Amino acid sequence: MNESTAIPPNETGFDAVLGFTLPGRDVRGRCVRLGPVLDTILSAHDYAGPIRHLLAEALLLATLIGSLGKEEGSQMTMQAQSADGIVDMLVCDYRDGELRGYVRYDADRLADLGANPSLSALVGSEAYLAITFDVADGGRYQGIVPLDAESLAGACEAYFRQSEQLPTVIKVAVQSMDGHCVVGGLLLQHLPDGEEGRERLHVRLDDPDWEHVTILGSTIRHAELADPGLSLEALLWRLFHEEEQLLVETVAKLERGCRCTPQHYRQVLSRFGAEELAEMRDDDGLIRVDCAFCSRIFPIDV
């Protein structure tokens, strides 16, 4: 390896986003491992094991994809919905290192599936995944793909192929350790001609540089992605130490980002008319708002 940033050993283990580029291959990427932040988000609800793993994967994907945005204050929301599935709603969003998410599901139907149900068993036959970017200047764009892949990661790869025309590989590993859930992931993305803003008239999936990087990415093991003793920097070094140049930077430190405050809900409720507000009030004259993300109830006096 001729040129690279210095990679100190054991620097980043949990709850940070590392961005990296391979300039000689026209490839960018993200590497993330969630630990304490994931525990905090999952603790808001008593999720069954398969749902904990599904939400852990979704939160990791939201971080990998959301952290690709460049404008401060922009938000990426990933939402899976199903008409007939055990899981009928899954929502995660990422904004400037703040992460949150929740799942709504039928616990009784889930109990009949066993310990390790497939994604298709959880979401049914009529499900889709929507990825929405709300840019800080007020712009919004969205892509929707059927949720018919074997995993959420596979559905996200399909989103980038269809909506962004960017060849993308995503690797995810979820592991339970001593009562805690750990999830690690790697995103690799090929940028045509090495330019991010260029109009994409076509995408060459057989580009030799991209093929080389995807082969390297396929060598990563699940145990490495989820290993808290292996820093993210060291993981990237293992994969790409023979490349001419590997540039690495910390994109964001992560925290739970539920934005539920009385002030926020008063602002939301101010958009409703007097009759609508009257219907929402309970016998005490308060409107009780239930935050699905953090499982707290806010009594609001408007």
Short mmCIF file of C-alpha atoms in Angstrom, two decimals:
data_model
loop_
_atom_site.label_atom_id
_atom_site.label_comp_id
_atom_site.label_asym_id
_atom_site.label_seq_id
_atom_site.Cartn_x
_atom_site.Cartn_y
_atom_site.Cartn_z
CA MET A 1 0.00 0.00 0.00
CA ASN A 2 1.74 3.16 -1.21
CA GLU A 3 -0.43 5.95 0.20
CA SER A 4 -3.08 5.93 2.90
CA THR A 5 -4.24 7.65 5.99
CA ALA A 6 -2.61 6.36 9.13
CA ILE A 7 -4.89 3.79 10.74
CA PRO A 8 -4.32 3.55 14.50
CA PRO A 9 -5.17 0.15 16.00
CA ASN A 10 -8.39 -0.37 17.99
CA GLU A 11 -9.66 3.18 17.53
CA THR A 12 -13.31 2.71 16.58
CA GLY A 13 -15.27 -0.23 17.95
CA PHE A 14 -18.89 0.91 18.35
CA ASP A 15 -21.35 3.63 17.46
CA ALA A 16 -19.46 5.61 14.85
CA VAL A 17 -19.62 5.83 11.07
CA LEU A 18 -16.38 5.45 9.15
CA GLY A 19 -16.40 6.73 5.60
CA PHE A 20 -13.74 5.60 3.16
CA THR A 21 -12.78 5.88 -0.47
CA LEU A 22 -10.59 3.91 -2.85
CA PRO A 23 -9.74 6.68 -5.34
CA GLY A 24 -7.93 4.35 -7.70
CA ARG A 25 -11.05 2.17 -8.00
CA ASP A 26 -13.75 4.90 -8.05
CA VAL A 27 -15.31 3.33 -4.96
CA ARG A 28 -16.69 4.88 -1.77
CA GLY A 29 -18.01 3.12 1.31
CA ARG A 30 -19.23 3.17 4.87
CA CYS A 31 -18.37 0.88 7.78
CA VAL A 32 -20.47 0.83 10.97
CA ARG A 33 -20.91 -1.26 14.11
CA LEU A 34 -23.77 -0.55 16.52
CA GLY A 35 -23.56 -1.47 20.21
CA PRO A 36 -24.73 0.68 23.17
CA VAL A 37 -26.84 2.93 20.92
CA LEU A 38 -28.57 -0.17 19.57
CA ASP A 39 -29.22 -1.45 23.11
CA THR A 40 -30.82 1.88 24.02
CA ILE A 41 -33.15 1.86 21.02
CA LEU A 42 -34.16 -1.79 21.43
CA SER A 43 -34.84 -1.35 25.15
CA ALA A 44 -37.82 0.92 24.46
CA HIS A 45 -39.97 -2.13 23.64
CA ASP A 46 -39.99 -5.78 24.71
CA TYR A 47 -39.31 -7.08 21.20
CA ALA A 48 -39.23 -10.80 20.46
CA GLY A 49 -35.87 -12.17 19.29
CA PRO A 50 -36.56 -12.21 15.53
CA ILE A 51 -37.94 -8.67 15.68
CA ARG A 52 -34.90 -7.44 17.61
CA HIS A 53 -32.65 -8.82 14.88
CA LEU A 54 -34.81 -7.36 12.11
CA LEU A 55 -34.80 -3.90 13.70
CA ALA A 56 -31.05 -4.13 14.39
CA GLU A 57 -30.43 -4.79 10.70
CA ALA A 58 -32.75 -1.95 9.70
CA LEU A 59 -31.03 0.52 12.02
CA LEU A 60 -27.64 -0.48 10.65
CA LEU A 61 -28.85 -0.01 7.07
CA ALA A 62 -30.38 3.35 7.92
CA THR A 63 -26.99 4.43 9.27
CA LEU A 64 -25.01 3.16 6.29
CA ILE A 65 -27.33 4.82 3.78
CA GLY A 66 -28.27 7.93 5.72
CA SER A 67 -24.64 8.81 6.38
CA LEU A 68 -24.02 9.09 2.62
CA GLY A 69 -25.87 12.42 2.65
CA LYS A 70 -23.68 15.50 2.66
CA GLU A 71 -25.96 18.32 3.79
CA GLU A 72 -26.20 18.97 7.52
CA GLY A 73 -29.76 18.63 8.81
CA SER A 74 -30.87 16.26 6.04
CA GLN A 75 -32.74 13.12 7.06
CA MET A 76 -33.02 9.65 5.57
CA THR A 77 -36.11 7.59 6.46
CA MET A 78 -36.43 3.90 5.68
CA GLN A 79 -39.92 2.46 5.95
CA ALA A 80 -41.15 -1.08 5.30
CA GLN A 81 -44.88 -1.70 5.10
CA SER A 82 -46.92 -4.82 4.50
CA ALA A 83 -50.59 -5.46 3.85
CA ASP A 84 -50.66 -9.03 5.15
CA GLY A 85 -47.43 -9.58 7.09
CA ILE A 86 -46.74 -10.32 10.72
CA VAL A 87 -44.60 -7.17 10.58
CA ASP A 88 -46.86 -4.53 9.08
CA MET A 89 -44.71 -1.47 9.83
CA LEU A 90 -40.99 -0.85 10.32
CA VAL A 91 -39.58 2.68 10.45
CA CYS A 92 -36.02 3.93 10.96
CA ASP A 93 -34.49 7.32 10.34
CA TYR A 94 -31.04 8.86 10.45
CA ARG A 95 -30.11 12.54 10.78
CA ASP A 96 -26.62 13.90 11.55
CA GLY A 97 -25.64 10.86 13.59
CA GLU A 98 -29.00 10.62 15.37
CA LEU A 99 -30.71 7.27 14.93
CA ARG A 100 -34.12 5.91 15.89
CA GLY A 101 -36.54 3.16 14.84
CA TYR A 102 -39.39 0.86 15.83
CA VAL A 103 -41.36 -2.14 14.58
CA ARG A 104 -45.08 -2.89 14.79
CA TYR A 105 -45.93 -6.58 14.58
CA ASP A 106 -48.42 -9.30 15.55
CA ALA A 107 -46.89 -11.19 18.49
CA ASP A 108 -49.42 -14.03 18.36
CA ARG A 109 -48.75 -14.82 14.71
CA LEU A 110 -45.01 -14.50 15.26
CA ALA A 111 -45.08 -17.17 17.98
CA ASP A 112 -46.18 -19.75 15.40
CA LEU A 113 -43.12 -19.23 13.18
CA GLY A 114 -40.30 -20.62 15.30
CA ALA A 115 -36.96 -19.11 16.26
CA ASN A 116 -35.53 -17.94 12.92
CA PRO A 117 -38.26 -16.92 10.48
CA SER A 118 -37.30 -15.65 7.04
CA LEU A 119 -37.95 -12.08 5.96
CA SER A 120 -40.70 -13.22 3.60
CA ALA A 121 -42.41 -15.05 6.48
CA LEU A 122 -42.33 -11.84 8.54
CA VAL A 123 -43.55 -9.36 5.91
CA GLY A 124 -45.79 -11.52 3.73
CA SER A 125 -46.31 -11.28 -0.02
CA GLU A 126 -47.46 -7.66 -0.37
CA ALA A 127 -44.66 -5.61 1.16
CA TYR A 128 -42.48 -2.76 -0.03
CA LEU A 129 -39.51 -0.75 1.15
CA ALA A 130 -39.44 3.05 0.77
CA ILE A 131 -36.27 5.09 1.22
CA THR A 132 -36.82 8.84 1.50
CA PHE A 133 -34.27 11.64 1.66
CA ASP A 134 -35.47 14.96 3.09
CA VAL A 135 -32.80 17.50 2.24
CA ALA A 136 -32.15 20.45 4.55
CA ASP A 137 -33.17 22.98 1.86
CA GLY A 138 -36.67 21.48 1.68
CA GLY A 139 -36.18 19.07 -1.21
CA ARG A 140 -37.34 15.48 -1.03
CA TYR A 141 -36.80 12.41 -3.14
CA GLN A 142 -37.93 8.84 -2.64
CA GLY A 143 -37.41 5.39 -4.07
CA ILE A 144 -39.71 2.39 -3.54
CA VAL A 145 -38.86 -1.26 -4.19
CA PRO A 146 -40.75 -4.50 -3.51
CA LEU A 147 -39.66 -6.18 -0.31
CA ASP A 148 -39.09 -9.52 -2.00
CA ALA A 149 -35.37 -10.01 -1.37
CA GLU A 150 -33.99 -12.50 1.14
CA SER A 151 -32.95 -9.67 3.48
CA LEU A 152 -33.42 -5.96 4.07
CA ALA A 153 -29.86 -5.48 2.84
CA GLY A 154 -30.79 -7.13 -0.45
CA ALA A 155 -33.78 -4.81 -0.82
CA CYS A 156 -31.52 -1.79 -0.22
CA GLU A 157 -29.11 -3.00 -2.90
CA ALA A 158 -32.10 -3.21 -5.27
CA TYR A 159 -33.05 0.36 -4.34
CA PHE A 160 -29.62 1.67 -5.37
CA ARG A 161 -29.68 -0.30 -8.64
CA GLN A 162 -33.16 0.87 -9.63
CA SER A 163 -33.54 4.34 -8.13
CA GLU A 164 -29.94 5.59 -7.99
CA GLN A 165 -28.30 3.51 -10.73
CA LEU A 166 -25.36 2.92 -8.44
CA PRO A 167 -23.89 -0.59 -8.18
CA THR A 168 -23.89 -1.29 -4.43
CA VAL A 169 -22.88 -4.15 -2.16
CA ILE A 170 -24.01 -4.27 1.47
CA LYS A 171 -22.80 -6.76 4.07
CA VAL A 172 -24.58 -7.06 7.44
CA ALA A 173 -23.99 -9.27 10.48
CA VAL A 174 -26.24 -9.43 13.55
CA GLN A 175 -25.10 -11.21 16.70
CA SER A 176 -26.34 -11.57 20.28
CA MET A 177 -23.64 -11.34 22.95
CA ASP A 178 -24.25 -11.71 26.70
CA GLY A 179 -27.78 -10.39 26.42
CA HIS A 180 -26.76 -7.54 24.12
CA CYS A 181 -27.30 -7.19 20.39
CA VAL A 182 -24.42 -6.18 18.11
CA VAL A 183 -24.77 -5.43 14.41
CA GLY A 184 -22.00 -4.53 11.98
CA GLY A 185 -22.11 -3.58 8.34
CA LEU A 186 -20.14 -2.57 5.27
CA LEU A 187 -21.40 -0.63 2.24
CA LEU A 188 -19.44 -0.47 -1.03
CA GLN A 189 -20.54 1.73 -3.91
CA HIS A 190 -19.14 2.25 -7.39
CA LEU A 191 -19.11 5.85 -8.65
CA PRO A 192 -19.09 6.06 -12.47
CA ASP A 193 -15.99 7.93 -13.67
CA GLY A 194 -15.22 8.74 -10.05
CA GLU A 195 -17.70 11.63 -9.94
CA GLU A 196 -20.61 11.75 -7.52
CA GLY A 197 -22.70 14.41 -9.27
CA ARG A 198 -22.42 13.12 -12.83
CA GLU A 199 -25.49 12.14 -14.84
CA ARG A 200 -25.59 8.37 -15.08
CA LEU A 201 -26.51 7.39 -18.62
CA HIS A 202 -25.54 3.80 -18.01
CA VAL A 203 -23.99 1.63 -15.33
CA ARG A 204 -21.28 -0.88 -16.13
CA LEU A 205 -21.73 -3.77 -13.72
CA ASP A 206 -18.76 -5.51 -15.34
CA ASP A 207 -16.29 -2.71 -14.60
CA PRO A 208 -13.01 -4.46 -13.67
CA ASP A 209 -12.27 -2.11 -10.75
CA TRP A 210 -15.73 -2.62 -9.30
CA GLU A 211 -15.49 -6.38 -9.79
CA HIS A 212 -12.16 -6.39 -7.95
CA VAL A 213 -13.57 -4.48 -4.96
CA THR A 214 -16.69 -6.64 -4.72
CA ILE A 215 -14.51 -9.75 -4.63
CA LEU A 216 -12.52 -8.24 -1.76
CA GLY A 217 -15.75 -7.27 0.02
CA SER A 218 -17.08 -10.82 -0.28
CA THR A 219 -14.17 -12.11 1.81
CA ILE A 220 -15.36 -10.34 4.95
CA ARG A 221 -16.78 -12.70 7.58
CA HIS A 222 -19.82 -12.10 9.77
CA ALA A 223 -17.70 -12.66 12.84
CA GLU A 224 -15.40 -9.81 11.79
CA LEU A 225 -18.24 -7.35 11.22
CA ALA A 226 -19.73 -8.00 14.66
CA ASP A 227 -16.49 -8.44 16.62
CA PRO A 228 -16.21 -5.61 19.21
CA GLY A 229 -12.53 -6.43 19.66
CA LEU A 230 -11.74 -5.61 16.03
CA SER A 231 -11.70 -1.90 15.26
CA LEU A 232 -13.41 -0.68 12.12
CA GLU A 233 -10.10 0.80 10.96
CA ALA A 234 -8.39 -2.57 11.34
CA LEU A 235 -11.25 -4.24 9.48
CA LEU A 236 -10.85 -1.87 6.52
CA TRP A 237 -7.09 -2.42 6.61
CA ARG A 238 -7.59 -6.18 6.37
CA LEU A 239 -9.75 -5.75 3.29
CA PHE A 240 -7.89 -3.06 1.38
CA HIS A 241 -4.28 -2.94 2.60
CA GLU A 242 -2.96 -3.86 -0.86
CA GLU A 243 -4.78 -0.99 -2.58
CA GLU A 244 -2.75 1.98 -3.81
CA GLN A 245 -4.71 4.40 -1.63
CA LEU A 246 -7.29 4.02 1.14
CA LEU A 247 -8.68 7.24 2.63
CA VAL A 248 -10.62 6.92 5.90
CA GLU A 249 -12.51 9.49 7.97
CA THR A 250 -14.99 9.49 10.84
CA VAL A 251 -18.27 10.73 9.35
CA ALA A 252 -20.36 10.79 12.54
CA LYS A 253 -20.61 9.66 16.13
CA LEU A 254 -23.93 7.94 16.76
CA GLU A 255 -26.60 8.45 19.41
CA ARG A 256 -30.26 7.68 19.85
CA GLY A 257 -32.11 10.56 18.23
CA CYS A 258 -35.73 10.41 19.30
CA ARG A 259 -37.04 13.95 19.01
CA CYS A 260 -40.03 13.55 21.32
CA THR A 261 -40.41 16.58 23.57
CA PRO A 262 -43.49 18.45 24.79
CA GLN A 263 -42.37 21.44 22.72
CA HIS A 264 -42.18 19.34 19.57
CA TYR A 265 -45.64 17.88 20.07
CA ARG A 266 -47.16 21.27 20.83
CA GLN A 267 -45.76 22.46 17.52
CA VAL A 268 -47.27 19.46 15.72
CA LEU A 269 -50.66 19.87 17.42
CA SER A 270 -50.75 23.57 16.53
CA ARG A 271 -51.46 22.52 12.95
CA PHE A 272 -54.85 21.05 13.93
CA GLY A 273 -58.11 22.96 14.19
CA ALA A 274 -60.04 23.58 17.41
CA GLU A 275 -62.62 20.84 16.72
CA GLU A 276 -59.94 18.25 16.00
CA LEU A 277 -58.06 19.17 19.16
CA ALA A 278 -61.25 18.90 21.20
CA GLU A 279 -61.77 15.33 19.96
CA MET A 280 -58.23 14.39 21.00
CA ARG A 281 -58.53 15.63 24.59
CA ASP A 282 -59.19 13.20 27.43
CA ASP A 283 -61.33 13.83 30.54
CA ASP A 284 -58.52 15.89 32.09
CA GLY A 285 -58.39 18.19 29.10
CA LEU A 286 -55.00 16.84 28.01
CA ILE A 287 -53.91 15.28 24.74
CA ARG A 288 -51.76 12.24 25.43
CA VAL A 289 -49.22 11.58 22.70
CA ASP A 290 -47.62 8.14 22.55
CA CYS A 291 -44.13 8.11 21.00
CA ALA A 292 -43.71 4.76 19.27
CA PHE A 293 -39.94 5.23 18.99
CA CYS A 294 -39.13 5.50 22.69
CA SER A 295 -42.38 4.16 24.23
CA ARG A 296 -43.11 7.27 26.28
CA ILE A 297 -46.45 9.04 26.71
CA PHE A 298 -46.53 12.83 26.78
CA PRO A 299 -49.55 14.60 28.32
CA ILE A 300 -49.84 17.85 26.34
CA ASP A 301 -51.91 20.83 27.45
CA VAL A 302 -52.88 22.89 24.41
#
